[in-house]
Short mmCIF file of C-alpha atoms and ligand atoms in Angstrom, two decimals:
data_model
loop_
_atom_site.label_atom_id
_atom_site.label_comp_id
_atom_site.label_asym_id
_atom_site.label_seq_id
_atom_site.Cartn_x
_atom_site.Cartn_y
_atom_site.Cartn_z
CA MET H 154 0.26 0.14 -0.13
CA LEU H 155 0.87 3.40 -0.96
CA GLU H 156 1.80 4.84 3.05
CA GLU H 157 2.09 8.23 3.94
CA GLN H 158 5.48 8.23 5.36
CA MET H 159 6.92 6.61 2.08
CA LEU H 160 5.20 9.43 -0.11
CA ARG H 161 6.29 12.60 1.83
CA LYS H 162 10.15 10.82 2.36
CA GLY H 163 11.92 13.32 0.59
CA LEU H 164 8.99 15.02 -0.98
CA LYS H 165 10.45 18.53 -2.34
CA THR H 166 7.55 20.86 -1.76
CA ARG H 167 6.38 23.70 0.88
CA ALA H 168 2.82 22.79 0.74
CA PHE H 169 1.21 20.44 -1.13
CA GLY H 170 1.79 16.71 0.46
CA SER H 171 2.44 18.50 4.07
CA LYS H 172 -0.45 16.42 4.80
CA ILE H 173 -1.60 13.36 3.43
CA PHE H 174 -4.01 10.90 4.39
CA ALA H 175 -3.80 7.36 2.71
CA PHE H 176 -6.04 4.65 2.49
CA GLU H 177 -6.20 1.28 1.22
CA THR H 178 -10.15 1.46 0.25
CA ILE H 179 -12.24 4.65 0.20
CA ASP H 180 -15.27 5.52 -1.79
CA SER H 181 -13.40 8.45 -3.82
CA THR H 182 -10.42 10.66 -2.73
CA ASN H 183 -12.38 13.87 -4.17
CA ASN H 184 -15.60 13.04 -1.70
CA CYS H 185 -13.00 12.48 1.39
CA ALA H 186 -10.62 15.82 0.38
CA LYS H 187 -14.07 17.87 0.06
CA ALA H 188 -14.83 16.65 3.70
CA VAL H 189 -11.56 17.63 5.20
CA ALA H 190 -11.89 20.80 3.20
CA GLY H 191 -15.12 21.60 4.73
CA CYS H 192 -13.51 21.12 8.21
CA GLY H 193 -10.52 23.45 7.51
CA ALA H 194 -7.78 21.22 5.78
CA GLY H 195 -5.25 23.49 4.77
CA GLU H 196 -3.71 24.23 1.00
CA GLY H 197 -2.07 21.28 -0.16
CA THR H 198 -3.65 18.61 2.07
CA VAL H 199 -3.85 15.13 -0.14
CA VAL H 200 -6.12 12.34 -0.40
CA ILE H 201 -5.01 9.19 -1.88
CA ALA H 202 -5.93 5.59 -2.06
CA GLU H 203 -5.24 2.07 -3.73
CA HIS H 204 -9.10 1.31 -4.63
CA GLN H 205 -11.95 3.61 -4.67
CA THR H 206 -15.25 1.96 -4.52
CA ASN H 207 -17.11 5.05 -5.94
CA GLY H 208 -14.17 6.60 -8.31
CA LYS H 209 -15.81 9.49 -9.74
CA GLY H 210 -15.49 10.74 -13.33
CA ARG H 211 -16.89 13.50 -15.27
CA HIS H 212 -20.43 13.83 -16.15
CA GLY H 213 -21.12 11.45 -13.62
CA ARG H 214 -19.28 8.52 -15.11
CA VAL H 215 -17.47 5.82 -13.08
CA TRP H 216 -13.45 5.80 -12.85
CA GLN H 217 -11.96 2.42 -12.68
CA SER H 218 -9.01 1.79 -11.70
CA THR H 219 -7.17 -1.58 -10.90
CA PRO H 220 -5.60 -1.52 -7.07
CA ASN H 221 -2.15 -1.22 -6.03
CA GLU H 222 -1.33 -0.30 -9.75
CA ASN H 223 -1.97 3.27 -10.25
CA LEU H 224 -2.48 6.51 -8.75
CA MET H 225 -5.42 7.89 -7.51
CA PHE H 226 -5.36 11.17 -5.11
CA SER H 227 -7.43 14.58 -4.49
CA ILE H 228 -5.49 17.37 -3.33
CA VAL H 229 -7.07 20.68 -1.86
CA LEU H 230 -6.54 24.04 -2.86
CA ARG H 231 -7.69 27.60 -1.95
CA PRO H 232 -7.00 29.61 -5.14
CA LYS H 233 -7.89 33.13 -4.91
CA LEU H 234 -9.27 33.42 -8.38
CA PRO H 235 -12.28 34.92 -9.83
CA PRO H 236 -15.40 32.40 -10.22
CA GLU H 237 -14.96 32.91 -14.36
CA ASP H 238 -11.46 31.87 -14.17
CA LEU H 239 -12.26 28.59 -12.83
CA ASN H 240 -12.28 26.74 -16.08
CA LEU H 241 -8.34 27.30 -16.18
CA LEU H 242 -7.59 24.80 -13.37
CA PRO H 243 -7.84 21.94 -15.30
CA LEU H 244 -5.80 23.31 -17.87
CA TYR H 245 -3.21 24.08 -15.04
CA VAL H 246 -3.53 20.50 -13.84
CA ALA H 247 -3.17 18.60 -17.17
CA VAL H 248 0.10 20.60 -17.91
CA ALA H 249 1.45 20.15 -14.55
CA VAL H 250 0.67 16.22 -14.46
CA SER H 251 2.09 15.57 -18.27
CA ASP H 252 5.28 17.65 -17.54
CA ALA H 253 5.90 15.36 -14.29
CA ILE H 254 5.03 12.26 -16.10
CA GLU H 255 7.44 13.44 -19.14
CA ARG H 256 10.14 14.11 -16.72
CA LEU H 257 10.00 11.00 -14.72
CA ALA H 258 9.28 8.14 -17.43
CA GLY H 259 10.25 9.99 -20.27
CA ILE H 260 6.96 9.91 -22.44
CA LYS H 261 5.08 12.75 -23.75
CA LEU H 262 1.47 13.50 -23.34
CA GLU H 263 -1.05 15.07 -25.02
CA CYS H 264 -3.65 17.20 -23.37
CA LYS H 265 -6.89 16.96 -24.49
CA TRP H 266 -9.46 19.52 -23.75
CA PRO H 267 -10.89 20.01 -20.91
CA ASN H 268 -9.85 17.18 -18.49
CA ASP H 269 -7.83 14.37 -20.18
CA LEU H 270 -4.47 13.31 -20.81
CA LEU H 271 -3.58 10.98 -24.00
CA ILE H 272 -0.79 8.85 -25.35
CA ASN H 273 -0.93 7.80 -29.01
CA GLY H 274 -4.81 8.83 -28.95
CA LYS H 275 -5.99 6.93 -25.98
CA LYS H 276 -6.73 8.38 -22.53
CA VAL H 277 -3.89 7.83 -19.47
CA ALA H 278 -5.54 9.83 -17.00
CA GLY H 279 -8.24 12.02 -15.81
CA ILE H 280 -8.85 15.01 -13.83
CA LEU H 281 -12.07 15.80 -11.95
CA ILE H 282 -12.03 19.08 -10.11
CA GLU H 283 -15.30 20.09 -7.56
CA GLY H 284 -15.53 23.33 -5.84
CA SER H 285 -17.24 25.12 -2.90
CA TYR H 286 -18.18 28.56 -2.90
CA LYS H 287 -18.47 30.91 0.27
CA GLN H 288 -20.38 34.51 -0.19
CA ASN H 289 -19.70 34.39 -4.02
CA SER H 290 -15.94 33.20 -3.57
CA ILE H 291 -14.29 30.52 -4.03
CA ASP H 292 -13.67 28.64 -0.65
CA TYR H 293 -11.69 25.56 -1.99
CA VAL H 294 -11.40 23.62 -4.85
CA VAL H 295 -10.48 19.78 -5.12
CA ILE H 296 -8.46 18.74 -7.72
CA GLY H 297 -8.92 14.99 -8.22
CA VAL H 298 -6.53 13.31 -10.51
CA GLY H 299 -6.47 9.27 -11.62
CA ILE H 300 -3.47 8.11 -13.89
CA ASN H 301 -3.17 4.61 -15.75
CA VAL H 302 -0.06 3.73 -14.16
CA ASN H 303 0.97 -0.10 -14.22
CA GLN H 304 -2.33 -1.50 -15.26
CA LEU H 305 -1.88 -3.64 -18.32
CA ARG H 306 -5.74 -4.29 -18.92
CA PHE H 307 -8.73 -2.42 -18.88
CA PRO H 308 -12.53 -3.81 -18.87
CA GLY H 309 -14.56 -3.95 -22.46
CA GLU H 310 -16.24 -0.83 -22.26
CA ILE H 311 -12.66 1.48 -22.12
CA GLU H 312 -10.68 -1.04 -23.38
CA ALA H 313 -10.29 0.46 -26.91
CA THR H 314 -9.77 3.79 -25.41
CA ALA H 315 -7.50 4.12 -22.33
CA THR H 316 -3.97 2.90 -22.09
CA SER H 317 -1.57 2.94 -19.28
CA LEU H 318 2.14 4.57 -18.76
CA ARG H 319 3.39 0.77 -18.43
CA LEU H 320 1.78 -0.42 -21.81
CA GLU H 321 3.09 2.50 -23.98
CA ILE H 322 6.62 2.60 -22.21
CA GLY H 323 6.99 -1.38 -22.22
CA LYS H 324 8.05 -1.15 -18.34
CA GLU H 325 6.46 -0.94 -15.02
CA VAL H 326 6.99 2.44 -13.35
CA ASP H 327 7.77 3.39 -9.60
CA ARG H 328 4.06 5.21 -8.18
CA ILE H 329 5.94 6.57 -4.97
CA PRO H 330 8.63 9.00 -6.95
CA LEU H 331 6.20 10.04 -9.93
CA PHE H 332 3.39 10.93 -7.60
CA ARG H 333 6.45 13.06 -5.50
CA GLU H 334 7.29 14.50 -9.27
CA ILE H 335 3.60 15.33 -10.20
CA LEU H 336 3.04 17.53 -6.60
CA VAL H 337 6.54 19.27 -7.25
CA SER H 338 5.24 20.36 -10.67
CA MET H 339 1.84 21.29 -9.42
CA GLU H 340 2.93 23.48 -6.66
CA ASN H 341 5.27 25.08 -8.92
CA ILE H 342 3.00 25.91 -11.81
CA TYR H 343 0.47 26.75 -9.40
CA ARG H 344 2.51 29.38 -7.27
CA ASN H 345 3.72 30.52 -10.75
CA SER H 346 0.13 31.18 -12.01
CA SER H 347 -1.20 32.53 -9.03
CA SER H 348 1.53 35.33 -8.89
CA ARG H 349 1.47 35.68 -12.57
CA GLY H 350 -2.40 35.12 -13.25
CA PHE H 351 -4.00 32.05 -14.23
CA GLN H 352 -4.14 33.00 -17.68
CA SER H 353 -0.38 32.61 -18.41
CA ILE H 354 -1.38 28.45 -18.25
CA ILE H 355 -3.00 29.16 -21.46
CA PRO H 356 0.61 28.90 -24.10
CA GLN H 357 1.74 25.73 -21.99
CA TRP H 358 -1.65 24.38 -22.41
CA LEU H 359 -1.08 25.11 -26.48
CA ALA H 360 2.33 23.54 -26.11
CA HIS H 361 1.06 20.38 -25.01
CA THR H 362 -2.13 19.56 -27.02
CA HIS H 363 -2.66 18.42 -30.57
CA MET H 364 -6.05 19.87 -31.11
CA ILE H 365 -5.57 22.59 -33.03
CA ASN H 366 -7.14 22.54 -36.53
CA ARG H 367 -8.92 19.35 -35.61
CA THR H 368 -12.49 18.75 -36.19
CA ILE H 369 -14.30 17.82 -33.14
CA SER H 370 -17.93 17.22 -31.62
CA VAL H 371 -18.88 18.29 -28.66
CA SER H 372 -21.88 16.95 -26.78
CA GLN H 373 -23.64 19.37 -24.15
CA GLN H 374 -26.52 18.16 -22.48
CA GLY H 375 -27.92 16.05 -25.76
CA THR H 376 -26.88 18.66 -28.16
CA VAL H 377 -24.32 17.60 -30.47
CA PHE H 378 -22.19 19.73 -32.83
CA SER H 379 -19.05 20.12 -34.61
CA GLY H 380 -16.43 22.25 -35.39
CA THR H 381 -12.71 22.98 -36.18
CA VAL H 382 -10.61 23.56 -33.16
CA LYS H 383 -8.66 27.44 -33.35
CA GLY H 384 -7.25 27.72 -29.40
CA LEU H 385 -8.65 28.75 -26.06
CA SER H 386 -10.25 31.83 -25.11
CA PRO H 387 -8.68 34.01 -22.32
CA GLU H 388 -10.63 32.20 -19.74
CA GLY H 389 -9.83 28.91 -21.04
CA GLY H 390 -13.07 27.81 -22.99
CA LEU H 391 -12.13 25.87 -26.59
CA VAL H 392 -12.27 28.17 -29.40
CA LEU H 393 -14.09 26.26 -32.65
CA GLN H 394 -14.78 27.51 -35.76
CA THR H 395 -17.96 26.13 -36.85
CA ASP H 396 -20.52 26.58 -39.94
CA GLY H 397 -19.45 30.36 -40.56
CA ALA H 398 -19.49 31.44 -36.96
CA GLU H 399 -16.78 31.48 -34.16
CA ARG H 400 -18.22 29.89 -30.92
CA THR H 401 -16.26 29.60 -27.25
CA VAL H 402 -17.12 26.09 -25.31
CA PHE H 403 -17.17 25.99 -21.61
CA ALA H 404 -18.58 22.85 -21.07
CA GLY H 405 -19.13 18.94 -22.65
CA ASP H 406 -17.89 15.84 -24.01
CA VAL H 407 -15.65 16.37 -26.93
CA THR H 408 -14.47 13.72 -29.52
CA ILE H 409 -11.75 14.20 -31.68
CA LEU H 410 -12.96 13.42 -35.54
CA GLY H 411 -10.01 13.90 -37.68
CA HIS H 412 -8.26 16.89 -39.79
C1 LIG R 134 -12.50 12.11 -15.83
O1 LIG R 134 -11.50 11.78 -16.79
O2 LIG R 134 -13.49 11.63 -16.30
C2 LIG R 134 -11.94 12.04 -14.24
C3 LIG R 134 -11.41 11.36 -13.34
C4 LIG R 134 -11.45 11.36 -11.92
C5 LIG R 134 -10.79 10.51 -11.43
C6 LIG R 134 -9.97 10.84 -10.41
S1 LIG R 134 -9.48 9.46 -9.36
C7 LIG R 134 -9.11 10.47 -7.82
C8 LIG R 134 -10.23 11.21 -7.76
N1 LIG R 134 -10.93 10.53 -7.04
C9 LIG R 134 -12.55 10.58 -7.96
O3 LIG R 134 -13.59 9.82 -7.32
N2 LIG R 134 -12.09 10.82 -9.06
C10 LIG R 134 -10.79 11.48 -9.29
#
């Protein structure tokens, strides 16, 4: 099992991971992180588990992960951001996680708007951000990260679309140094973005994506439309060229169709 002491040993961060709650089994690390954040947990508090009985993905989906093979954790943040900049947070996390994986495992990831990380078009990691407000400003956000590290087989419904670092690199990846590297990367970019403004993440995210000029379809509450990706808006929305008009998307399920 991933234990707090092992995870914290040699961790070169100031706040991220200064408190780690490590579980063998939990319903969802996001749920637990929200509970501790609601009781006042400080910025950088981490909840990590080997197994989730109710692992949550975006849009009410289930996050499936084989116990003891992957990384599933949530971090409490208390960003001083106007609520309209919240859409920049998943972009920040995607850049931080992919940089850390590239440094540690030597493989480049692609960012797929808004919350996915891919290798060769297959999903290797997902991000789920949940927030709580007090008097119209952000009280806390919980950033949940699930990474397929050493899993070799995926259940039928995601078999064709999911992958793991081990499958792509061809060798096992040590999860503990990877976790520490991700925390370092998340803390560094968070501090820079907090002082320079979170918009500074936009060029970094664009440098990590292959989506520009690709045709995509977007599914939003039963409506589906398509367009060509042109870039990001200053608030982190996806700018599309659709039939004769430009349209900025802030939510939805995206499928990359082609060039
Ligand atoms: C997605 O791709 O739909 C988001 C997946 C997020 C999964 C992680 S695993 C750790 C944290 N706890 C959860 O219940 N979900 C996130």
